[in-house]
XYZ file of C-alpha atoms in Angstrom:
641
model
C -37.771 -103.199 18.843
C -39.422 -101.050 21.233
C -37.335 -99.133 23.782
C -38.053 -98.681 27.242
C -39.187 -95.262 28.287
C -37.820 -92.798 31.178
C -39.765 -93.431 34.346
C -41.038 -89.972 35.395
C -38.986 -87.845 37.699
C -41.748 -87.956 40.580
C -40.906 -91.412 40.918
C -37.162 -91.343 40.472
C -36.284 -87.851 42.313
C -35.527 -90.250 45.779
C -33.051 -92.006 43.862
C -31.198 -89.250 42.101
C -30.709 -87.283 45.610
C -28.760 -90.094 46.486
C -25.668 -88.669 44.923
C -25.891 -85.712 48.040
C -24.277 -88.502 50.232
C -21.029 -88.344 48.590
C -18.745 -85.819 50.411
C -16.545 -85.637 53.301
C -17.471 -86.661 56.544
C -18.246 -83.302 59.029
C -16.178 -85.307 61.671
C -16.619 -82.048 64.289
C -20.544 -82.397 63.991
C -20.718 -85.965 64.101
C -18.582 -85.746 67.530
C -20.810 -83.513 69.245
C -23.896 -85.237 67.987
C -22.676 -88.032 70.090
C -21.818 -85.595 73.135
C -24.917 -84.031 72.789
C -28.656 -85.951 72.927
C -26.610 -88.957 74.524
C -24.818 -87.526 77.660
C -28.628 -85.476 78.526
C -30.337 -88.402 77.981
C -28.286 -90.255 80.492
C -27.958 -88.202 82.674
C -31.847 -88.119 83.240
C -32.032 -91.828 83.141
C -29.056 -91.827 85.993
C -30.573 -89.704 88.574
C -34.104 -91.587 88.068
C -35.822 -89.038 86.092
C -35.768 -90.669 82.235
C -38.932 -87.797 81.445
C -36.050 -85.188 82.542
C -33.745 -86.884 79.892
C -36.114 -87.093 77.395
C -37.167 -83.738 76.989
C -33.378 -82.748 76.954
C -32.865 -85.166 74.381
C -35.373 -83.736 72.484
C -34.022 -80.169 72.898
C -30.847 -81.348 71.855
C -31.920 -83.269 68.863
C -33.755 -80.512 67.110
C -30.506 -78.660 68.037
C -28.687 -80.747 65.663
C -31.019 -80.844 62.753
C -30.314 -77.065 62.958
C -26.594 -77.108 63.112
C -25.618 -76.989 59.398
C -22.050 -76.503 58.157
C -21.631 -72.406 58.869
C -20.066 -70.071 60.794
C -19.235 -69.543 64.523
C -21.824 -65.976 64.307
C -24.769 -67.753 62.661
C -25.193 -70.562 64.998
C -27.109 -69.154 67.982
C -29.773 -68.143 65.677
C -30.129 -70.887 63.676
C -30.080 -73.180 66.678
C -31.601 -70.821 69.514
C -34.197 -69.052 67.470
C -36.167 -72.664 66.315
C -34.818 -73.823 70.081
C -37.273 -70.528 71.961
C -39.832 -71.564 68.987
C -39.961 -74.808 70.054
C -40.010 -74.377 74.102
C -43.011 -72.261 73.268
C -44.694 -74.886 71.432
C -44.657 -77.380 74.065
C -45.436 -74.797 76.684
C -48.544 -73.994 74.648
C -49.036 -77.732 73.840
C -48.720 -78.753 77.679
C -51.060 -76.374 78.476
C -53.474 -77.329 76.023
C -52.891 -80.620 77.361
C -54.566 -79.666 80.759
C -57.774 -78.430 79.521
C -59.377 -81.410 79.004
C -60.605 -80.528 75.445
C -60.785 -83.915 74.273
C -61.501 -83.816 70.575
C -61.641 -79.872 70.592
C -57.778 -80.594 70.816
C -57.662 -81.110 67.417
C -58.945 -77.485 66.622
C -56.718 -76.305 69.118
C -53.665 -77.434 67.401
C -54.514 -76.834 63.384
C -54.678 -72.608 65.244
C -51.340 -73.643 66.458
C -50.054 -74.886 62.648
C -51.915 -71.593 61.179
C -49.420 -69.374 63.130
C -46.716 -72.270 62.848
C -46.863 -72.155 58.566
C -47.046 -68.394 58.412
C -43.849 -68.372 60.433
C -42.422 -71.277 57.951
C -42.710 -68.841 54.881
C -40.681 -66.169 56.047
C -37.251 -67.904 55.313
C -35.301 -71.167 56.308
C -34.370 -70.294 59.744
C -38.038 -69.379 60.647
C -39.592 -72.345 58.838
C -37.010 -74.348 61.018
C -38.327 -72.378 63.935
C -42.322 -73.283 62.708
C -42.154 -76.838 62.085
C -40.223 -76.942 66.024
C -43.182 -75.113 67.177
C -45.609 -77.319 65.843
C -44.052 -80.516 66.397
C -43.238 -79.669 70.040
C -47.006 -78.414 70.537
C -48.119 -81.667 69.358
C -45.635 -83.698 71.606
C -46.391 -81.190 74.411
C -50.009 -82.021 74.272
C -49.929 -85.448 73.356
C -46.772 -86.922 75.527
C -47.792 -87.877 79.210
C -45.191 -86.428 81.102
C -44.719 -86.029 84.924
C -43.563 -82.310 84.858
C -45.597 -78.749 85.080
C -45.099 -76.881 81.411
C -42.771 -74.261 82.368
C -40.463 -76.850 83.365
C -40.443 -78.838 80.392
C -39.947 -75.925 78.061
C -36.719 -75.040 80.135
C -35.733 -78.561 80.143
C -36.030 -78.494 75.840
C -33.832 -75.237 75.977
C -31.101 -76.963 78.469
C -30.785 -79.402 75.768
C -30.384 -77.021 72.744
C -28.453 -74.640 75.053
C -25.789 -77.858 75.446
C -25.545 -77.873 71.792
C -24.408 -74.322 71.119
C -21.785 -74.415 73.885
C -20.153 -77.834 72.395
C -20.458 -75.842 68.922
C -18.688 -72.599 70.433
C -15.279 -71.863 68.938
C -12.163 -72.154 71.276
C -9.664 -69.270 71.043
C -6.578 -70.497 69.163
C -2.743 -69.324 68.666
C -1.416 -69.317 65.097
C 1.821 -68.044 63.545
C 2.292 -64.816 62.518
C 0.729 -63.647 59.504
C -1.831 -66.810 59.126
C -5.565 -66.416 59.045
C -7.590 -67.680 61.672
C -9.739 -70.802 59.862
C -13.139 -70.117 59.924
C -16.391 -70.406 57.877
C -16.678 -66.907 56.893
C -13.265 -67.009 55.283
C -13.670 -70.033 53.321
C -17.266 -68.597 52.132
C -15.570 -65.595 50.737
C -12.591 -67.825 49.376
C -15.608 -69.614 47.954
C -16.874 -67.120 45.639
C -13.538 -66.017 44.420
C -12.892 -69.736 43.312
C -16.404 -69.493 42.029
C -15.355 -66.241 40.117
C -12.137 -68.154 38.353
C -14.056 -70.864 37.013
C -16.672 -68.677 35.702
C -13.843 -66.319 33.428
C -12.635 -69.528 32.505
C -16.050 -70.572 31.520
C -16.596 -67.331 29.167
C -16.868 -67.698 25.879
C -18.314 -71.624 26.273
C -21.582 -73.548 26.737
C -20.612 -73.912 29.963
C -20.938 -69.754 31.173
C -24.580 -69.537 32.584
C -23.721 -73.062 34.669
C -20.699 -71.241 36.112
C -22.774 -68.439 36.375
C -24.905 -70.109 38.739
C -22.877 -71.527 41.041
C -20.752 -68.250 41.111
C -24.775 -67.419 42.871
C -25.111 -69.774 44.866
C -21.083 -69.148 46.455
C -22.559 -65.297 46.883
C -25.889 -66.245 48.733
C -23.883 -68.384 51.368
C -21.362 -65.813 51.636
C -23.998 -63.025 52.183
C -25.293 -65.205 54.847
C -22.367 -66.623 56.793
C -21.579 -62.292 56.945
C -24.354 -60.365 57.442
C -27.827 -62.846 58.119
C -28.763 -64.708 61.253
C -26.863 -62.360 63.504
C -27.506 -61.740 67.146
C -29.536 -58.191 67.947
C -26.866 -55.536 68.397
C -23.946 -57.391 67.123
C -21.052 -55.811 65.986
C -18.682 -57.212 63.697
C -14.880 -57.819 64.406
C -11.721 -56.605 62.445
C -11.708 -59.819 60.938
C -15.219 -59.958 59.810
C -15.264 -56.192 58.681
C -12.269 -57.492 56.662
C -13.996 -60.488 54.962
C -16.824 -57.965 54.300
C -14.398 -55.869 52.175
C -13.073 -58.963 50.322
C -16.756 -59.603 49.344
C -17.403 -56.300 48.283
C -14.583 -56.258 45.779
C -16.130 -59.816 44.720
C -19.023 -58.372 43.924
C -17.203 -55.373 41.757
C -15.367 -58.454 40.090
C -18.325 -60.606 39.134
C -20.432 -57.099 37.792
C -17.659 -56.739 35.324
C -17.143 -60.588 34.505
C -20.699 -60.777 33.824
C -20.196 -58.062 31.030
C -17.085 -60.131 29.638
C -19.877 -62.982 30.126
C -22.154 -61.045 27.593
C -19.231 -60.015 25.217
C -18.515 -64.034 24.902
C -15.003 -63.365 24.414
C -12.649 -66.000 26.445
C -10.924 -64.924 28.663
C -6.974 -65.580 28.520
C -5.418 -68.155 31.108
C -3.753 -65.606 33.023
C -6.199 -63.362 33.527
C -9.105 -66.049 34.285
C -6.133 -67.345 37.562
C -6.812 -63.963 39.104
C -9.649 -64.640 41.369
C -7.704 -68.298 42.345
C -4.724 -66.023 43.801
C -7.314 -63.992 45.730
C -9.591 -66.921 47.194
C -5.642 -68.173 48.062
C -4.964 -64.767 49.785
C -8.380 -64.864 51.582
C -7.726 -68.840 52.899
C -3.679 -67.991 54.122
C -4.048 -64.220 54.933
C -1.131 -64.188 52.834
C -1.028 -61.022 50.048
C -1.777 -62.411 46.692
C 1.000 -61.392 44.795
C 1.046 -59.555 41.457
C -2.529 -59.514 39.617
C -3.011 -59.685 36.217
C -5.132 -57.596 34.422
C -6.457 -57.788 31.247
C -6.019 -54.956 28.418
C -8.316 -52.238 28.838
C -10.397 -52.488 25.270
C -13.441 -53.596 25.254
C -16.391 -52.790 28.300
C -15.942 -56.025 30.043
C -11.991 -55.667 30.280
C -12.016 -52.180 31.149
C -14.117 -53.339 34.152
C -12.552 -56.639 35.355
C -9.029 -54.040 34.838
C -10.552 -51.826 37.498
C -11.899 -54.769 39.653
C -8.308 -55.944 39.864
C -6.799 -52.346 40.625
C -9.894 -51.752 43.808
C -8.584 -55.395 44.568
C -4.905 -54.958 44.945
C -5.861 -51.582 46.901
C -8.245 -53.615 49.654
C -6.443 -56.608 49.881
C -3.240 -54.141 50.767
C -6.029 -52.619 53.573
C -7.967 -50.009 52.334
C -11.566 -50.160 53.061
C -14.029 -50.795 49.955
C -16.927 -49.252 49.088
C -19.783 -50.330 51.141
C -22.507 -52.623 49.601
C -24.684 -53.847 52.976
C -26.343 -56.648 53.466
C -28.658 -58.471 50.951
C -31.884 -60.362 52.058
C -35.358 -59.159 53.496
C -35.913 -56.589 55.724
C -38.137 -56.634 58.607
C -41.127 -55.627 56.757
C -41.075 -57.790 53.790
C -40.486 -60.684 56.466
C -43.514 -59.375 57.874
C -45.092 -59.241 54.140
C -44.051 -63.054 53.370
C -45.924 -64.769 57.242
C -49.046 -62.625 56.202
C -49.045 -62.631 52.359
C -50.495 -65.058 50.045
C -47.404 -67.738 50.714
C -47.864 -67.202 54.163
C -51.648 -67.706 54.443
C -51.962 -70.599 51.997
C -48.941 -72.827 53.934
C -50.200 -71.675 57.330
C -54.128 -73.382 55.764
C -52.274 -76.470 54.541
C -50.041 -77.064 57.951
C -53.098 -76.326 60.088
C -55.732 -78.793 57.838
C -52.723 -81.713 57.787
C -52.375 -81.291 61.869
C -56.179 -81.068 62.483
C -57.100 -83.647 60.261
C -54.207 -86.032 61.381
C -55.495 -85.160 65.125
C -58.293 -86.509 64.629
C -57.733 -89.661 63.067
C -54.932 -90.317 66.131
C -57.668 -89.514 68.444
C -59.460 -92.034 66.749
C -56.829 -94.860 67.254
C -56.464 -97.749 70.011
C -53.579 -96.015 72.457
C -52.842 -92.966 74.646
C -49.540 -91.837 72.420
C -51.750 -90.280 69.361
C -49.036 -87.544 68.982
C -46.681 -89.452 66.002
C -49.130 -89.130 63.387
C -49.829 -85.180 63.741
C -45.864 -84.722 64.524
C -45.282 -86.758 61.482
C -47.340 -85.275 59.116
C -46.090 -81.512 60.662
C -42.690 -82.453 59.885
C -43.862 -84.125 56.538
C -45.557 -80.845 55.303
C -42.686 -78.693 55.473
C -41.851 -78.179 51.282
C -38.394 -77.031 51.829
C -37.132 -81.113 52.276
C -38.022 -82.054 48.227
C -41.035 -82.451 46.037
C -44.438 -83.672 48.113
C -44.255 -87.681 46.404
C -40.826 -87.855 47.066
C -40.926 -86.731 50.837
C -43.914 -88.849 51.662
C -42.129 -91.935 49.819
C -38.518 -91.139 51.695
C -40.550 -90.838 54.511
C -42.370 -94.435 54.619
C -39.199 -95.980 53.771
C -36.863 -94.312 55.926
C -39.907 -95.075 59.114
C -39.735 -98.653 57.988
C -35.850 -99.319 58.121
C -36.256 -97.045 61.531
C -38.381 -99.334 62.862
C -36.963 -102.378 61.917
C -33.469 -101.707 63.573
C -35.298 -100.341 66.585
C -37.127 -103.379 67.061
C -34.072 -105.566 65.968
C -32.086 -103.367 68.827
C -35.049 -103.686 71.251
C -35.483 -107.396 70.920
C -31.950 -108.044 71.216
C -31.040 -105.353 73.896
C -34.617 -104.932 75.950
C -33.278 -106.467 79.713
C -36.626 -107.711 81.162
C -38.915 -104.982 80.691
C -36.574 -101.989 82.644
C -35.361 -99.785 79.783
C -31.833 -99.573 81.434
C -29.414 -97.796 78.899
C -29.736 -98.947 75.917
C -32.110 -96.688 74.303
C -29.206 -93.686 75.440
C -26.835 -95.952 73.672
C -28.970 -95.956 70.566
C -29.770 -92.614 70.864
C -26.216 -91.305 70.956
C -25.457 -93.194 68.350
C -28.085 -91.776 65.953
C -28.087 -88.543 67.176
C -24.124 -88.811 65.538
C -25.223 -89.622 62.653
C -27.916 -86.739 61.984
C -24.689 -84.500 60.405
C -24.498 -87.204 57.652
C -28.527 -88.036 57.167
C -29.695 -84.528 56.547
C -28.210 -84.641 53.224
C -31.498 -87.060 52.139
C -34.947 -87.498 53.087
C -35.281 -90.898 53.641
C -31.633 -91.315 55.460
C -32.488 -88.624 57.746
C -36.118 -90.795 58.604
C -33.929 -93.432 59.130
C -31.834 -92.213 61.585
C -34.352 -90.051 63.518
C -36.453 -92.714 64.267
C -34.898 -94.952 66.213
C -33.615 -91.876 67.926
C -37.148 -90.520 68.549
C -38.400 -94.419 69.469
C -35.546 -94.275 71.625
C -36.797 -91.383 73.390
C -40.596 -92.001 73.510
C -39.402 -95.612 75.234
C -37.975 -93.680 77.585
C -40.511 -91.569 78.462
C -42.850 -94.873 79.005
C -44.294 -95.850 75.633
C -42.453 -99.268 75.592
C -44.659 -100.157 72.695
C -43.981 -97.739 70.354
C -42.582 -100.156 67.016
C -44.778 -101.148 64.185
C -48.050 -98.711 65.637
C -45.564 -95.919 64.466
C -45.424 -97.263 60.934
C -48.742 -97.626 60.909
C -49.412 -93.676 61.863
C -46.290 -92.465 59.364
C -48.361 -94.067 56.477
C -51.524 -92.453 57.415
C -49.974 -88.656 57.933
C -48.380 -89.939 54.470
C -51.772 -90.345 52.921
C -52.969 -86.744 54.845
C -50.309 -84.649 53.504
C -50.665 -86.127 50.258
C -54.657 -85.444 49.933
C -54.178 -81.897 51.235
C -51.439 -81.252 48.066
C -54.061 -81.725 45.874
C -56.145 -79.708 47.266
C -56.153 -75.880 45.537
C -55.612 -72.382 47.655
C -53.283 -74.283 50.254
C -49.867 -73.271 48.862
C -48.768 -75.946 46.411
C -46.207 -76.387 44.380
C -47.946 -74.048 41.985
C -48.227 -71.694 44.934
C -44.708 -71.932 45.561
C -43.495 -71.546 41.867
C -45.553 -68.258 40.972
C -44.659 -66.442 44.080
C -40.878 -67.178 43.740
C -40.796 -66.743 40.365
C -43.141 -62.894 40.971
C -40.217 -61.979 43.613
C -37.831 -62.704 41.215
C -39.408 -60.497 38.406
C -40.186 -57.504 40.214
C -36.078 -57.939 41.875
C -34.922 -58.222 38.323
C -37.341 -54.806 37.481
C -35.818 -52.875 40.495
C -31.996 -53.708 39.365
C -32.430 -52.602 35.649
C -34.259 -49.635 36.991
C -31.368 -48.440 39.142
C -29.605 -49.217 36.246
C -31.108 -47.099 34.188
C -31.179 -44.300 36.786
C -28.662 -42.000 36.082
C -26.614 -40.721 39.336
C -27.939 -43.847 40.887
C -25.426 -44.828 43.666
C -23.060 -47.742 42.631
C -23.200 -49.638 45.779
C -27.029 -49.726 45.261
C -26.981 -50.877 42.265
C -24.077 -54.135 43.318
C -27.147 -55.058 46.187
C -30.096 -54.680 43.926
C -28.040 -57.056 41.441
C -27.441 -59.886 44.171
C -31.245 -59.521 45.417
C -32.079 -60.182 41.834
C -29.865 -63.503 41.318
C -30.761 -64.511 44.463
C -34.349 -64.346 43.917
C -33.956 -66.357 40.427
C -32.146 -68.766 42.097
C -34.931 -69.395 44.798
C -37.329 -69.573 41.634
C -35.158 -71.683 39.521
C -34.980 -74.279 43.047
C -38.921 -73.568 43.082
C -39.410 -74.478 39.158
C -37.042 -77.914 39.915
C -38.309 -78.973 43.105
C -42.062 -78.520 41.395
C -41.291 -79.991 38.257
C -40.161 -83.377 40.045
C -44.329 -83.458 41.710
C -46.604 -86.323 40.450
C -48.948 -84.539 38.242
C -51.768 -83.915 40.003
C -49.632 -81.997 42.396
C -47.173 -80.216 40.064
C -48.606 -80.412 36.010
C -47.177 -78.487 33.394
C -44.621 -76.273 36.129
C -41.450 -76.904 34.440
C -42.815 -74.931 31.719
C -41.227 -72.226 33.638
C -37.669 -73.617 34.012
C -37.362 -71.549 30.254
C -38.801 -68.220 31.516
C -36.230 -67.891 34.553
C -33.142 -69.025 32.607
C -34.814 -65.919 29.863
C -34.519 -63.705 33.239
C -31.244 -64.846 34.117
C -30.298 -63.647 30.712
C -31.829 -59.608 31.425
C -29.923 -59.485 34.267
C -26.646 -60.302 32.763
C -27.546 -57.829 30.321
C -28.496 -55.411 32.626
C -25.332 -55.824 34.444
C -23.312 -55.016 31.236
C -25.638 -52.455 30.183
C -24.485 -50.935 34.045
C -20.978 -51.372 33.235
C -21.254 -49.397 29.793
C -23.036 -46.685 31.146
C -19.958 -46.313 33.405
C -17.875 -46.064 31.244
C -19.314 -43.315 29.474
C -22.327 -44.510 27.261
C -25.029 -42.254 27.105
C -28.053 -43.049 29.151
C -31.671 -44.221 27.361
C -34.273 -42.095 27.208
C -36.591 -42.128 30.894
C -39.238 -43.042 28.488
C -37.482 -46.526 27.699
C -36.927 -46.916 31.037
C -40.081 -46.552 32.042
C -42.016 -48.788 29.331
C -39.609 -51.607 30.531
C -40.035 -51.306 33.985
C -43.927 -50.948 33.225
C -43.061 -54.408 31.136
C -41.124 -56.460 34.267
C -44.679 -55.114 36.741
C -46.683 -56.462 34.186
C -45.134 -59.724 33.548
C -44.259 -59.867 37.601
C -48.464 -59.369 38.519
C -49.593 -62.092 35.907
C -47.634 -64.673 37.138
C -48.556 -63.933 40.886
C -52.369 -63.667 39.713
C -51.973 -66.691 36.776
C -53.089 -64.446 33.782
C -51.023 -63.938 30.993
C -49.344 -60.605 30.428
C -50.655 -57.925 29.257
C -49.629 -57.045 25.301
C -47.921 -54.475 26.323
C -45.850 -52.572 23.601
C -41.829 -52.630 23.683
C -39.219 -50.629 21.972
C -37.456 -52.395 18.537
C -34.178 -52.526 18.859
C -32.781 -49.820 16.971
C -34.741 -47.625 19.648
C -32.054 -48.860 22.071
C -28.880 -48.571 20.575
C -27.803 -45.889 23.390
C -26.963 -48.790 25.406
C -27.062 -52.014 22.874
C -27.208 -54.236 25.697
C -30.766 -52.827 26.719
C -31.830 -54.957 23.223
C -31.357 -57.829 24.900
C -33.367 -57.171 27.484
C -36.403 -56.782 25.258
C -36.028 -59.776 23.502
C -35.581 -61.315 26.774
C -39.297 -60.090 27.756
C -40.778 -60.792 23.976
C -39.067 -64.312 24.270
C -40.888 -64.837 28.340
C -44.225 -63.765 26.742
C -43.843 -66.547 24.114
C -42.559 -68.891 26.537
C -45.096 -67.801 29.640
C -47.680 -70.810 30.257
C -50.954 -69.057 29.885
């Protein structure tokens, strides 16, 4: 009897992100989603100036795409930095607007999308703060509005600017002795918890899992404390205290990652010590008595210290410092005008032009959906390329449906009145729920955005819109399978070099003798942090219909390989502190020469060079350092040529 076969995960990666609904509802978010597009909106509609509204609206609507669950410190930038983005994209598109360039405008706006994508590679605030300025530069310049430019880019800020202040914290009083709830507190509570299951996880199949998510706790810890911070802030008692916490977290996890690479379990007691501290970091409450584990082997000897720098911080003394962990200024700057950069910025600005055109081409005045759709559709952070442009067509068509279900049952002879505010409002509380997939999110946005254009006189805006989300569906599409314009191949071999040369620079401080300890914690949590961003890069590309993504989760084996080095780095680090005597430089150097090699081929898509690497008895100074070159014989077997 034959048996059915697996449909192909291009087809059913929509489906499986349906799970990402489960979860609790952000109640706060949801409420000022509803206080927040809806209240602007009417008010414009009110005084007898619906454009005013709409423009609001649409200030405050990107506002709350861009208001994910974090911190009270974080949330200017990640709202007000895409917010100024986007208020100069609608300036610029405005004045384009008035030039009369007819089809030129086309041109005009891919040069907008080629600055817009170069922006989007930097990092996820910035590509949040691209894909505003090209969607509001294509609104701008499309949307017939009876306002000068400046005006409507203040109008888009007023909106966004409502957002933040609903989203500001209000002082409150609390007992004596209890910690003020807040997001930074429960992200550092988050990697201690993170910490416990992973000792408890030692010793089983399930360690490198644990591992992993122990990662992904530290990455939005690092970033509810030290990223997306206003210029010249200074951070308060409390933060500087949370800071400390983490610091000693990160001392923890560099020696549970050796007791990771013993494989020994880890006894009951000992593995609870983290829970007591994520419990002391949620109450403000002292944690009690900390076990400690015997001091005989490298990995307990270090999680024994851990606990003693813990007990000594958590009392109030300040720990070492470690400093921040991300991209500075200049490889930011490296990222917009690098390969990443320049191949996005090529695709974004050929899916706008092209999509332009074909608008321009269409019966109607409102040709700006199907260039705003495809600018938003382009974006490669929101899921493999099939799956967007299918969540996309789907969530458009349930969008328009209810919209025109709404409109039909709700329209009052031709005057708009308030319903579309009602609708509005209504969806706009919803957008805290619907960013957690594609399709939902489509759904909900567009009868928002319908809402809006209705508003702003396009009474007509229904089934056309379908028609132009299909089309930008088929442009984006065609332009992934085009080469040189930052596909998912693009995507994969850039991560995955980052992540090679951070996993070089952390076993070279390693090996550095003298090197400063503190150094060497931040080089570690660049390197996970960049396999992690590789490992989402080898998933997300390995889900892509094969024209767009063949043969890429061949690399899912080499990153779980580099994983692996820098576990065994990290206990090689821990040994070497303990006494062990340091390799030979020459080692050193032949491995680091290894980890360049290996990191240029896969940027450049040659294999690695045969380069020749110490047996193992050659490292028996520090008999973790063996693993490491297994770990780079075992990626040049694995390495797709």
């Amino acid at each position: 009897m034959r048996t059915l076969s697996a449909p192909p995960d291009w087809l059913t990666h929509p489906l499986r992100g349906m799970r990402a609904l489960r979860g609790p509802v952000p109640w706060a978010a949801v409420v000022r989603g509803a206080l927040g597009v809806g209240p602007v909106v009417a008010a414009g509609v009110v005084s007898g100036h619906p454009p005013f509204g709409v423009v609001a609206g649409l200030g405050a609507m990107f506002a709350h795409l861009n208001d994910r669950p974090g911190t009270r410190a974080t949330r200017p930038v990640r709202i007000g930095l895409p917010a100024l983005a986007g208020a100069a994209g609608l300036l610029a598109g405005a004045w384009l607007g008035t030039l009369g360039l007819g089809a030129w405008i086309a041109l005009a706006l891919a040069a907008v999308g080629l600055v817009s994508g170069a922006i989007s590679a930097i990092g996820p605030v910035s590509s949040s703060a691209g894909v505003q300025l090209m969607v509001t530069a294509v609104v701008g310049a499309g949307m017939p509005l009876p306002m000068p430019p400046p005006v409507r880019a203040g109008l888009l800020l007023v909106g966004a600017a409502w957002v933040i202040a609903m989203a500001a914290p209000l002082p409150r009083a609390l007992p004596a002795g209890r910690a003020v709830p807040s997001g930074e507190r429960a992200a550092v509570a988050a990697v201690y918890d993170a910490l416990a299951d992973l000792m408890a996880a030692v010793g089983t199949d399930g360690g490198q899992a644990a591992r992993r998510r122990l990662t992904a706790a530290y990455d939005a810890a690092y970033e509810a404390l030290y990223a997306h911070r206003l210029p010249r802030h200074r951070p308060d008692e409390e933060e500087r205290r949370l800071r400390d916490r983490l610091a000693v977290a990160g001392a923890l996890s560099e020696a549970v990652l050796t007791l990771l690479w013993e494989g020994e379990p880890v006894p009951g007691r000992i593995a609870r010590t983290p829970a007591q501290l994520a419990r002391s970091v949620r109450t403000g409450l002292p944690p009690g008595r900390l076990p400690a584990p015997v001091p005989d082997t490298a990995g307990n000897i270090g999680v024994h210290r851990a606990v003693l720098l813990a007990a000594r911080v958590f009392d109030g003394e300040p720990a070492p410092a470690v400093g921040a962990v991300g991209p500075g200024h200049r490889q930011r700057l490296r990222r917009a005008l690098g390969p990443a950069g320049r191949e996005y910025a090529a695709r974004v600005a050929l899916c706008v032009g092209v999509s332009t055109v074909l608008a321009r081409q269409l019966p109607g005045a409102h040709w700006y959906w199907l260039p705003a759709t495809a600018a938003f559709l382009v974006k490669p952070d929101m899921g493999p390329l099939v799956s967007r442009a299918l969540s996309r067509a789907l969530g458009t068509a349930v969008g328009v449906a209810v919209f025109g279900a709404l409109a039909t049952l709700l329209a009052d002879g031709g005057a708009p009145g308030l319903w579309p505010v009602a609708v509005a409002a209504v969806c706009a509380a919803l957008i805290p729920v619907s960013v957690r997939h594609f399709a939902l999110q489509t759904a909900v946005l567009t009868p928002l955005l319908l809402s809006l254009v209705y508003l702003g006189g396009d009474t007509d805006p229904g089934f056309t819109r379908l028609t132009d989300t299909l089309l930008a569906c088929g442009v984006v599409l065609a332009a992934g399978a085009l080469p040189g314009l930052g596909g998912p191949r693009a995507q994969v071999s850039v991560r995955l070099s980052l992540a090679v040369r951070a996993t070089r620079d952390h076993l070279d401080q390693v090996l550095t003798a003298g090197s400063p300890h503190a150094t060497r914690l931040r080089l570690r949590r660049e390197a996970y942090r960049a396999l992690a961003d590789a490992r989402r890069a080898v998933e997300v590309a390995s889900a892509e219909h094969p024209p767009f993504g063949r043969d890429l989760a061949a690399w899912a084996p080499v990153v779980f390989a580099l994983e692996e080095i820098v576990d065994a780095a990290t206990a090689c680090g821990v040994r070497l502190d303990q006494g062990a005597p340091h390799p030979d430089p020459a080692l050193a150097a032949r491995l680091r020469a290894a980890l360049s090699d290996l990191a240029e081929a896969v940027a450049t898509g040659r294999p690695p060079t045969d380069l020749v690497l110490p047996a193992g008895a050659a490292v028996g100074d520090c008999a973790t350092l063996a693993d490491v070159t297994a770990g780079l014989r075992r990626i040049r077997e694995l390495a797709p040529g």
